[in-house]
Amino acid sequence: MAKTDFLTCLIFLLLFATFWGNLSANSANITTDQSTLLVFKSHITQDPHNLLATNWSTSISVCNWIGVTCGSKHRRVIALDLSSSDLTGTIPSQLGNLSFLSRLNIRDNSFHGSLPIELTHLYRLKYLNLGNNSFHGEIPPWFGYLAKLQSLFLDNNHLSGSTLLFSPY
């Protein structure tokens, strides 16, 4: 009987430890997403409608922030849509830390600068709309490494080069 109680207790502890480990890992991951988006917010120099200033706060779950969509399975940021928000700023390299991101739409704003190579870390990215901003420089050749990318919009920027994408696969 004592052996059965010991085994039951051991199984319970193992299940509890597994559950707690998963809960902690998910918490750390959404914390990473939140930190990444707060860095992105810090690169916004103009937000005339105060969309991010009033809503993107640590007192609100990142999954409830304006323009942010989280997946139901992992509760990670899977989409960021800030299109037509009259935002001005640059894209920080840390945006590449949103490892579950599949959709990024910042069309019709005033983002400028170059596109950080760290965006290649967004290996789940299927949709990328950067149209009608003020990005400049060469169209990055690394777009071809985003193997799942199905839709790419770069129109009405100050980019040069070929939009012909190729994948080494």
Short mmCIF file of N, CA and C in Angstrom, two decimals:
data_model
loop_
_atom_site.label_atom_id
_atom_site.label_comp_id
_atom_site.label_asym_id
_atom_site.label_seq_id
_atom_site.Cartn_x
_atom_site.Cartn_y
_atom_site.Cartn_z
N MET A 1 0.82 -1.19 0.00
CA MET A 1 0.00 0.00 0.00
C MET A 1 0.86 1.26 0.00
N ALA A 2 1.93 1.25 0.81
CA ALA A 2 2.82 2.41 0.89
C ALA A 2 3.51 2.65 -0.45
N LYS A 3 3.85 1.54 -1.13
CA LYS A 3 4.49 1.67 -2.44
C LYS A 3 3.54 2.31 -3.44
N THR A 4 2.26 1.94 -3.41
CA THR A 4 1.25 2.52 -4.29
C THR A 4 1.07 4.00 -4.01
N ASP A 5 1.03 4.37 -2.73
CA ASP A 5 0.90 5.79 -2.36
C ASP A 5 2.11 6.58 -2.84
N PHE A 6 3.29 5.98 -2.68
CA PHE A 6 4.51 6.64 -3.13
C PHE A 6 4.48 6.86 -4.64
N LEU A 7 4.09 5.84 -5.41
CA LEU A 7 4.03 5.96 -6.86
C LEU A 7 2.99 6.98 -7.29
N THR A 8 1.83 6.98 -6.63
CA THR A 8 0.79 7.96 -6.95
C THR A 8 1.30 9.36 -6.69
N CYS A 9 1.94 9.56 -5.58
CA CYS A 9 2.50 10.87 -5.23
C CYS A 9 3.57 11.28 -6.25
N LEU A 10 4.43 10.36 -6.63
CA LEU A 10 5.48 10.63 -7.60
C LEU A 10 4.89 11.02 -8.95
N ILE A 11 3.90 10.29 -9.41
CA ILE A 11 3.24 10.60 -10.68
C ILE A 11 2.61 11.99 -10.62
N PHE A 12 1.93 12.28 -9.50
CA PHE A 12 1.32 13.59 -9.34
C PHE A 12 2.37 14.70 -9.41
N LEU A 13 3.49 14.51 -8.73
CA LEU A 13 4.56 15.52 -8.74
C LEU A 13 5.14 15.70 -10.14
N LEU A 14 5.32 14.62 -10.87
CA LEU A 14 5.83 14.72 -12.24
C LEU A 14 4.85 15.45 -13.14
N LEU A 15 3.57 15.14 -13.03
CA LEU A 15 2.56 15.85 -13.82
C LEU A 15 2.51 17.32 -13.47
N PHE A 16 2.58 17.62 -12.17
CA PHE A 16 2.56 19.01 -11.73
C PHE A 16 3.78 19.76 -12.26
N ALA A 17 4.94 19.14 -12.18
CA ALA A 17 6.17 19.77 -12.66
C ALA A 17 6.10 20.02 -14.16
N THR A 18 5.57 19.07 -14.91
CA THR A 18 5.40 19.24 -16.35
C THR A 18 4.45 20.37 -16.66
N PHE A 19 3.31 20.40 -15.98
CA PHE A 19 2.33 21.46 -16.19
C PHE A 19 2.93 22.81 -15.85
N TRP A 20 3.60 22.91 -14.71
CA TRP A 20 4.20 24.18 -14.28
C TRP A 20 5.29 24.62 -15.25
N GLY A 21 6.08 23.68 -15.74
CA GLY A 21 7.12 24.01 -16.71
C GLY A 21 6.53 24.56 -17.99
N ASN A 22 5.46 23.93 -18.49
CA ASN A 22 4.81 24.43 -19.69
C ASN A 22 4.21 25.80 -19.46
N LEU A 23 3.58 26.01 -18.33
CA LEU A 23 2.99 27.30 -18.01
C LEU A 23 4.06 28.36 -17.94
N SER A 24 5.18 28.07 -17.33
CA SER A 24 6.28 29.03 -17.22
C SER A 24 6.87 29.33 -18.59
N ALA A 25 7.03 28.32 -19.43
CA ALA A 25 7.58 28.53 -20.77
C ALA A 25 6.66 29.42 -21.59
N ASN A 26 5.35 29.18 -21.53
CA ASN A 26 4.42 30.01 -22.28
C ASN A 26 4.44 31.43 -21.78
N SER A 27 4.54 31.60 -20.47
CA SER A 27 4.60 32.93 -19.89
C SER A 27 5.85 33.67 -20.36
N ALA A 28 6.98 32.98 -20.38
CA ALA A 28 8.22 33.60 -20.83
C ALA A 28 8.12 33.98 -22.30
N ASN A 29 7.49 33.15 -23.10
CA ASN A 29 7.38 33.43 -24.52
C ASN A 29 6.51 34.64 -24.80
N ILE A 30 5.36 34.76 -24.14
CA ILE A 30 4.51 35.93 -24.36
C ILE A 30 5.19 37.17 -23.80
N THR A 31 6.02 36.98 -22.76
CA THR A 31 6.80 38.09 -22.22
C THR A 31 7.81 38.57 -23.25
N THR A 32 8.42 37.63 -23.96
CA THR A 32 9.34 37.98 -25.04
C THR A 32 8.61 38.77 -26.12
N ASP A 33 7.42 38.32 -26.50
CA ASP A 33 6.63 39.03 -27.51
C ASP A 33 6.29 40.44 -27.02
N GLN A 34 5.89 40.55 -25.77
CA GLN A 34 5.53 41.85 -25.21
C GLN A 34 6.75 42.79 -25.22
N SER A 35 7.89 42.28 -24.78
CA SER A 35 9.11 43.09 -24.77
C SER A 35 9.48 43.55 -26.17
N THR A 36 9.35 42.65 -27.14
CA THR A 36 9.65 42.98 -28.53
C THR A 36 8.74 44.09 -29.03
N LEU A 37 7.45 43.98 -28.75
CA LEU A 37 6.51 45.00 -29.21
C LEU A 37 6.72 46.33 -28.49
N LEU A 38 7.16 46.30 -27.24
CA LEU A 38 7.47 47.54 -26.54
C LEU A 38 8.70 48.22 -27.14
N VAL A 39 9.68 47.43 -27.61
CA VAL A 39 10.82 48.01 -28.33
C VAL A 39 10.32 48.61 -29.64
N PHE A 40 9.45 47.90 -30.34
CA PHE A 40 8.87 48.43 -31.58
C PHE A 40 8.17 49.77 -31.29
N LYS A 41 7.38 49.81 -30.22
CA LYS A 41 6.67 51.04 -29.83
C LYS A 41 7.67 52.17 -29.58
N SER A 42 8.80 51.86 -28.98
CA SER A 42 9.80 52.90 -28.68
C SER A 42 10.44 53.46 -29.95
N HIS A 43 10.32 52.75 -31.07
CA HIS A 43 10.83 53.24 -32.35
C HIS A 43 9.78 54.03 -33.12
N ILE A 44 8.60 54.18 -32.55
CA ILE A 44 7.56 55.01 -33.16
C ILE A 44 7.78 56.43 -32.67
N THR A 45 8.04 57.34 -33.60
CA THR A 45 8.32 58.73 -33.23
C THR A 45 7.07 59.61 -33.29
N GLN A 46 6.07 59.17 -34.04
CA GLN A 46 4.80 59.90 -34.09
C GLN A 46 3.64 58.92 -34.09
N ASP A 47 2.70 59.16 -33.20
CA ASP A 47 1.48 58.36 -33.05
C ASP A 47 0.34 59.36 -32.80
N PRO A 48 -0.07 60.08 -33.85
CA PRO A 48 -1.00 61.20 -33.66
C PRO A 48 -2.35 60.83 -33.06
N HIS A 49 -2.76 59.59 -33.20
CA HIS A 49 -4.05 59.16 -32.65
C HIS A 49 -3.89 58.46 -31.29
N ASN A 50 -2.64 58.43 -30.79
CA ASN A 50 -2.31 57.80 -29.50
C ASN A 50 -2.78 56.35 -29.41
N LEU A 51 -2.76 55.65 -30.53
CA LEU A 51 -3.18 54.24 -30.54
C LEU A 51 -2.29 53.38 -29.66
N LEU A 52 -0.98 53.55 -29.82
CA LEU A 52 -0.05 52.73 -29.06
C LEU A 52 0.21 53.33 -27.68
N ALA A 53 0.22 54.63 -27.59
CA ALA A 53 0.51 55.30 -26.32
C ALA A 53 -0.50 54.94 -25.25
N THR A 54 -1.75 54.82 -25.63
CA THR A 54 -2.79 54.55 -24.63
C THR A 54 -3.12 53.07 -24.47
N ASN A 55 -2.79 52.26 -25.46
CA ASN A 55 -3.21 50.86 -25.42
C ASN A 55 -2.08 49.88 -25.19
N TRP A 56 -0.91 50.13 -25.75
CA TRP A 56 0.20 49.20 -25.61
C TRP A 56 0.89 49.46 -24.27
N SER A 57 0.44 48.77 -23.26
CA SER A 57 0.90 48.98 -21.90
C SER A 57 1.06 47.64 -21.20
N THR A 58 1.98 47.57 -20.27
CA THR A 58 2.20 46.33 -19.53
C THR A 58 1.01 46.00 -18.62
N SER A 59 0.12 46.94 -18.42
CA SER A 59 -1.05 46.67 -17.57
C SER A 59 -2.16 45.96 -18.35
N ILE A 60 -1.98 45.82 -19.66
CA ILE A 60 -2.95 45.15 -20.52
C ILE A 60 -2.25 43.96 -21.17
N SER A 61 -2.92 42.83 -21.28
CA SER A 61 -2.34 41.67 -21.95
C SER A 61 -1.98 42.04 -23.39
N VAL A 62 -0.79 41.64 -23.81
CA VAL A 62 -0.33 41.94 -25.17
C VAL A 62 -1.33 41.43 -26.21
N CYS A 63 -2.04 40.37 -25.90
CA CYS A 63 -3.02 39.80 -26.83
C CYS A 63 -4.25 40.69 -26.99
N ASN A 64 -4.38 41.70 -26.14
CA ASN A 64 -5.49 42.65 -26.23
C ASN A 64 -5.06 44.01 -26.76
N TRP A 65 -3.81 44.13 -27.16
CA TRP A 65 -3.33 45.39 -27.70
C TRP A 65 -3.92 45.62 -29.09
N ILE A 66 -4.14 46.89 -29.42
CA ILE A 66 -4.63 47.26 -30.75
C ILE A 66 -3.66 46.75 -31.81
N GLY A 67 -4.19 46.08 -32.81
CA GLY A 67 -3.38 45.60 -33.92
C GLY A 67 -2.69 44.27 -33.71
N VAL A 68 -2.80 43.71 -32.52
CA VAL A 68 -2.10 42.46 -32.18
C VAL A 68 -3.09 41.31 -32.13
N THR A 69 -2.75 40.21 -32.76
CA THR A 69 -3.54 38.99 -32.69
C THR A 69 -2.66 37.87 -32.16
N CYS A 70 -3.16 37.15 -31.18
CA CYS A 70 -2.44 36.01 -30.63
C CYS A 70 -3.13 34.72 -31.06
N GLY A 71 -2.34 33.67 -31.23
CA GLY A 71 -2.89 32.37 -31.58
C GLY A 71 -3.57 31.74 -30.38
N SER A 72 -4.58 30.94 -30.65
CA SER A 72 -5.33 30.31 -29.57
C SER A 72 -4.56 29.14 -28.93
N LYS A 73 -3.70 28.50 -29.69
CA LYS A 73 -2.99 27.33 -29.17
C LYS A 73 -1.84 27.71 -28.23
N HIS A 74 -0.94 28.57 -28.68
CA HIS A 74 0.25 28.89 -27.90
C HIS A 74 0.17 30.25 -27.21
N ARG A 75 -0.87 31.04 -27.54
CA ARG A 75 -1.01 32.39 -26.98
C ARG A 75 0.24 33.24 -27.26
N ARG A 76 0.70 33.16 -28.50
CA ARG A 76 1.84 33.96 -28.98
C ARG A 76 1.33 34.89 -30.06
N VAL A 77 2.05 35.97 -30.29
CA VAL A 77 1.67 36.94 -31.31
C VAL A 77 1.85 36.31 -32.69
N ILE A 78 0.73 36.21 -33.43
CA ILE A 78 0.77 35.62 -34.78
C ILE A 78 0.52 36.66 -35.86
N ALA A 79 -0.03 37.83 -35.49
CA ALA A 79 -0.30 38.86 -36.49
C ALA A 79 -0.14 40.23 -35.86
N LEU A 80 0.40 41.15 -36.66
CA LEU A 80 0.52 42.55 -36.26
C LEU A 80 0.01 43.37 -37.43
N ASP A 81 -1.09 44.08 -37.22
CA ASP A 81 -1.71 44.89 -38.26
C ASP A 81 -1.90 46.31 -37.75
N LEU A 82 -1.01 47.18 -38.15
CA LEU A 82 -1.09 48.60 -37.80
C LEU A 82 -1.23 49.44 -39.05
N SER A 83 -1.86 48.87 -40.06
CA SER A 83 -2.03 49.58 -41.33
C SER A 83 -2.91 50.83 -41.13
N SER A 84 -2.59 51.86 -41.91
CA SER A 84 -3.37 53.11 -41.93
C SER A 84 -3.53 53.71 -40.54
N SER A 85 -2.47 53.69 -39.75
CA SER A 85 -2.53 54.21 -38.38
C SER A 85 -1.82 55.55 -38.22
N ASP A 86 -1.30 56.11 -39.33
CA ASP A 86 -0.58 57.39 -39.32
C ASP A 86 0.65 57.37 -38.42
N LEU A 87 1.31 56.22 -38.34
CA LEU A 87 2.49 56.08 -37.49
C LEU A 87 3.74 56.46 -38.27
N THR A 88 4.71 57.02 -37.56
CA THR A 88 6.02 57.34 -38.12
C THR A 88 7.07 56.68 -37.24
N GLY A 89 8.05 56.06 -37.88
CA GLY A 89 9.12 55.43 -37.11
C GLY A 89 9.95 54.49 -37.95
N THR A 90 10.73 53.69 -37.28
CA THR A 90 11.58 52.71 -37.94
C THR A 90 11.27 51.32 -37.41
N ILE A 91 11.76 50.32 -38.12
CA ILE A 91 11.54 48.93 -37.73
C ILE A 91 12.79 48.46 -36.98
N PRO A 92 12.65 48.13 -35.70
CA PRO A 92 13.83 47.67 -34.95
C PRO A 92 14.17 46.22 -35.30
N SER A 93 15.43 45.88 -35.13
CA SER A 93 15.87 44.50 -35.41
C SER A 93 15.16 43.49 -34.51
N GLN A 94 14.75 43.92 -33.32
CA GLN A 94 14.11 43.01 -32.37
C GLN A 94 12.79 42.46 -32.88
N LEU A 95 12.19 43.08 -33.90
CA LEU A 95 10.94 42.56 -34.45
C LEU A 95 11.10 41.11 -34.92
N GLY A 96 12.32 40.74 -35.26
CA GLY A 96 12.62 39.36 -35.65
C GLY A 96 12.44 38.36 -34.52
N ASN A 97 12.22 38.83 -33.30
CA ASN A 97 12.00 37.93 -32.15
C ASN A 97 10.56 37.42 -32.07
N LEU A 98 9.66 37.93 -32.89
CA LEU A 98 8.27 37.47 -32.87
C LEU A 98 8.18 36.17 -33.66
N SER A 99 8.67 35.11 -33.07
CA SER A 99 8.90 33.86 -33.79
C SER A 99 7.64 33.16 -34.29
N PHE A 100 6.46 33.53 -33.78
CA PHE A 100 5.22 32.93 -34.25
C PHE A 100 4.50 33.81 -35.27
N LEU A 101 5.07 34.96 -35.60
CA LEU A 101 4.40 35.92 -36.48
C LEU A 101 4.22 35.34 -37.88
N SER A 102 2.98 35.36 -38.36
CA SER A 102 2.70 34.90 -39.73
C SER A 102 2.18 36.03 -40.61
N ARG A 103 1.71 37.12 -40.00
CA ARG A 103 1.19 38.27 -40.78
C ARG A 103 1.73 39.57 -40.18
N LEU A 104 2.31 40.39 -41.05
CA LEU A 104 2.77 41.71 -40.65
C LEU A 104 2.27 42.71 -41.68
N ASN A 105 1.44 43.65 -41.22
CA ASN A 105 0.87 44.66 -42.11
C ASN A 105 1.04 46.03 -41.46
N ILE A 106 1.96 46.83 -42.02
CA ILE A 106 2.14 48.20 -41.56
C ILE A 106 1.95 49.18 -42.73
N ARG A 107 1.16 48.78 -43.70
CA ARG A 107 0.88 49.57 -44.90
C ARG A 107 0.28 50.93 -44.52
N ASP A 108 0.53 51.91 -45.37
CA ASP A 108 -0.08 53.25 -45.26
C ASP A 108 0.28 53.95 -43.96
N ASN A 109 1.56 54.00 -43.67
CA ASN A 109 2.09 54.75 -42.54
C ASN A 109 3.27 55.56 -43.05
N SER A 110 4.14 55.97 -42.17
CA SER A 110 5.35 56.71 -42.56
C SER A 110 6.58 56.07 -41.93
N PHE A 111 6.68 54.74 -42.06
CA PHE A 111 7.88 54.06 -41.59
C PHE A 111 9.00 54.35 -42.58
N HIS A 112 10.21 54.46 -42.07
CA HIS A 112 11.35 54.80 -42.93
C HIS A 112 12.58 54.02 -42.46
N GLY A 113 13.65 54.22 -43.19
CA GLY A 113 14.89 53.51 -42.89
C GLY A 113 14.98 52.24 -43.71
N SER A 114 15.90 51.39 -43.31
CA SER A 114 16.06 50.12 -44.02
C SER A 114 15.39 49.00 -43.24
N LEU A 115 15.27 47.88 -43.88
CA LEU A 115 14.63 46.72 -43.25
C LEU A 115 15.69 45.83 -42.62
N PRO A 116 15.56 45.57 -41.32
CA PRO A 116 16.61 44.80 -40.63
C PRO A 116 16.64 43.34 -41.08
N ILE A 117 17.84 42.83 -41.23
CA ILE A 117 18.02 41.44 -41.66
C ILE A 117 17.44 40.45 -40.66
N GLU A 118 17.25 40.87 -39.42
CA GLU A 118 16.68 39.99 -38.39
C GLU A 118 15.25 39.56 -38.72
N LEU A 119 14.62 40.23 -39.67
CA LEU A 119 13.29 39.79 -40.10
C LEU A 119 13.33 38.40 -40.72
N THR A 120 14.52 37.94 -41.09
CA THR A 120 14.65 36.57 -41.62
C THR A 120 14.35 35.53 -40.55
N HIS A 121 14.35 35.93 -39.28
CA HIS A 121 14.01 35.00 -38.21
C HIS A 121 12.51 34.69 -38.16
N LEU A 122 11.73 35.44 -38.92
CA LEU A 122 10.28 35.25 -38.95
C LEU A 122 9.94 34.15 -39.95
N TYR A 123 10.39 32.95 -39.65
CA TYR A 123 10.28 31.85 -40.60
C TYR A 123 8.84 31.38 -40.81
N ARG A 124 7.89 31.82 -39.98
CA ARG A 124 6.49 31.47 -40.17
C ARG A 124 5.74 32.52 -41.00
N LEU A 125 6.41 33.60 -41.36
CA LEU A 125 5.77 34.73 -42.03
C LEU A 125 5.21 34.32 -43.39
N LYS A 126 3.91 34.55 -43.58
CA LYS A 126 3.23 34.24 -44.83
C LYS A 126 2.82 35.49 -45.58
N TYR A 127 2.56 36.56 -44.84
CA TYR A 127 2.03 37.80 -45.43
C TYR A 127 2.82 38.97 -44.88
N LEU A 128 3.38 39.78 -45.78
CA LEU A 128 4.15 40.95 -45.39
C LEU A 128 3.75 42.12 -46.26
N ASN A 129 3.14 43.14 -45.64
CA ASN A 129 2.72 44.32 -46.37
C ASN A 129 3.40 45.54 -45.77
N LEU A 130 4.38 46.07 -46.51
CA LEU A 130 5.13 47.25 -46.12
C LEU A 130 4.84 48.41 -47.07
N GLY A 131 3.82 48.27 -47.90
CA GLY A 131 3.51 49.25 -48.94
C GLY A 131 3.14 50.62 -48.39
N ASN A 132 3.41 51.62 -49.23
CA ASN A 132 3.06 53.01 -48.96
C ASN A 132 3.65 53.53 -47.65
N ASN A 133 4.96 53.37 -47.54
CA ASN A 133 5.73 53.93 -46.43
C ASN A 133 6.90 54.69 -47.05
N SER A 134 7.98 54.86 -46.35
CA SER A 134 9.14 55.58 -46.87
C SER A 134 10.43 54.79 -46.66
N PHE A 135 10.35 53.47 -46.78
CA PHE A 135 11.55 52.66 -46.67
C PHE A 135 12.47 52.99 -47.84
N HIS A 136 13.77 52.92 -47.61
CA HIS A 136 14.72 53.23 -48.68
C HIS A 136 15.82 52.18 -48.75
N GLY A 137 16.56 52.25 -49.85
CA GLY A 137 17.67 51.33 -50.05
C GLY A 137 17.30 50.23 -51.04
N GLU A 138 18.13 49.22 -51.05
CA GLU A 138 17.92 48.07 -51.92
C GLU A 138 16.84 47.15 -51.34
N ILE A 139 16.09 46.52 -52.23
CA ILE A 139 15.17 45.48 -51.78
C ILE A 139 16.04 44.34 -51.25
N PRO A 140 15.83 43.98 -50.00
CA PRO A 140 16.71 42.98 -49.40
C PRO A 140 16.64 41.62 -50.11
N PRO A 141 17.79 41.06 -50.46
CA PRO A 141 17.79 39.75 -51.12
C PRO A 141 17.35 38.62 -50.18
N TRP A 142 17.39 38.87 -48.89
CA TRP A 142 17.02 37.83 -47.93
C TRP A 142 15.53 37.53 -47.90
N PHE A 143 14.71 38.31 -48.59
CA PHE A 143 13.28 37.96 -48.68
C PHE A 143 13.12 36.55 -49.22
N GLY A 144 14.05 36.13 -50.08
CA GLY A 144 14.00 34.80 -50.66
C GLY A 144 14.16 33.68 -49.64
N TYR A 145 14.66 34.00 -48.46
CA TYR A 145 14.84 32.98 -47.42
C TYR A 145 13.60 32.80 -46.54
N LEU A 146 12.60 33.63 -46.75
CA LEU A 146 11.34 33.47 -46.02
C LEU A 146 10.49 32.45 -46.78
N ALA A 147 10.76 31.19 -46.53
CA ALA A 147 10.22 30.09 -47.33
C ALA A 147 8.69 30.02 -47.34
N LYS A 148 8.02 30.48 -46.29
CA LYS A 148 6.56 30.40 -46.23
C LYS A 148 5.87 31.65 -46.75
N LEU A 149 6.65 32.67 -47.12
CA LEU A 149 6.09 33.93 -47.57
C LEU A 149 5.29 33.74 -48.86
N GLN A 150 4.00 34.10 -48.81
CA GLN A 150 3.11 33.96 -49.96
C GLN A 150 2.74 35.30 -50.57
N SER A 151 2.69 36.35 -49.75
CA SER A 151 2.30 37.68 -50.22
C SER A 151 3.28 38.71 -49.71
N LEU A 152 3.81 39.51 -50.64
CA LEU A 152 4.77 40.55 -50.31
C LEU A 152 4.37 41.82 -51.04
N PHE A 153 4.21 42.91 -50.28
CA PHE A 153 3.83 44.21 -50.85
C PHE A 153 4.86 45.23 -50.42
N LEU A 154 5.56 45.80 -51.40
CA LEU A 154 6.59 46.81 -51.15
C LEU A 154 6.31 48.11 -51.91
N ASP A 155 5.16 48.22 -52.56
CA ASP A 155 4.85 49.34 -53.43
C ASP A 155 4.89 50.68 -52.69
N ASN A 156 5.17 51.74 -53.45
CA ASN A 156 5.18 53.11 -52.95
C ASN A 156 6.13 53.33 -51.78
N ASN A 157 7.34 52.85 -51.93
CA ASN A 157 8.46 53.12 -51.03
C ASN A 157 9.59 53.67 -51.88
N HIS A 158 10.75 53.83 -51.31
CA HIS A 158 11.93 54.32 -52.04
C HIS A 158 12.95 53.20 -52.12
N LEU A 159 12.48 52.04 -52.54
CA LEU A 159 13.33 50.86 -52.64
C LEU A 159 13.74 50.65 -54.10
N SER A 160 14.92 50.14 -54.30
CA SER A 160 15.38 49.86 -55.65
C SER A 160 15.82 48.40 -55.73
N GLY A 161 15.90 47.92 -56.95
CA GLY A 161 16.31 46.54 -57.15
C GLY A 161 15.15 45.70 -57.63
N SER A 162 15.41 44.42 -57.71
CA SER A 162 14.44 43.48 -58.25
C SER A 162 13.52 42.95 -57.15
N THR A 163 12.26 42.79 -57.50
CA THR A 163 11.33 42.15 -56.57
C THR A 163 11.19 40.66 -56.89
N LEU A 164 11.97 40.19 -57.85
CA LEU A 164 11.95 38.77 -58.19
C LEU A 164 12.58 37.99 -57.03
N LEU A 165 11.77 37.20 -56.39
CA LEU A 165 12.26 36.44 -55.24
C LEU A 165 12.58 35.02 -55.66
N PHE A 166 13.58 34.47 -55.06
CA PHE A 166 13.90 33.09 -55.30
C PHE A 166 14.24 32.43 -53.99
N SER A 167 14.03 31.18 -53.94
CA SER A 167 14.34 30.42 -52.73
C SER A 167 15.38 29.38 -53.06
N PRO A 168 16.33 29.17 -52.17
CA PRO A 168 17.37 28.18 -52.46
C PRO A 168 16.87 26.74 -52.31
N TYR A 169 15.60 26.55 -51.96
CA TYR A 169 15.07 25.22 -51.73
C TYR A 169 14.48 24.63 -52.97
#
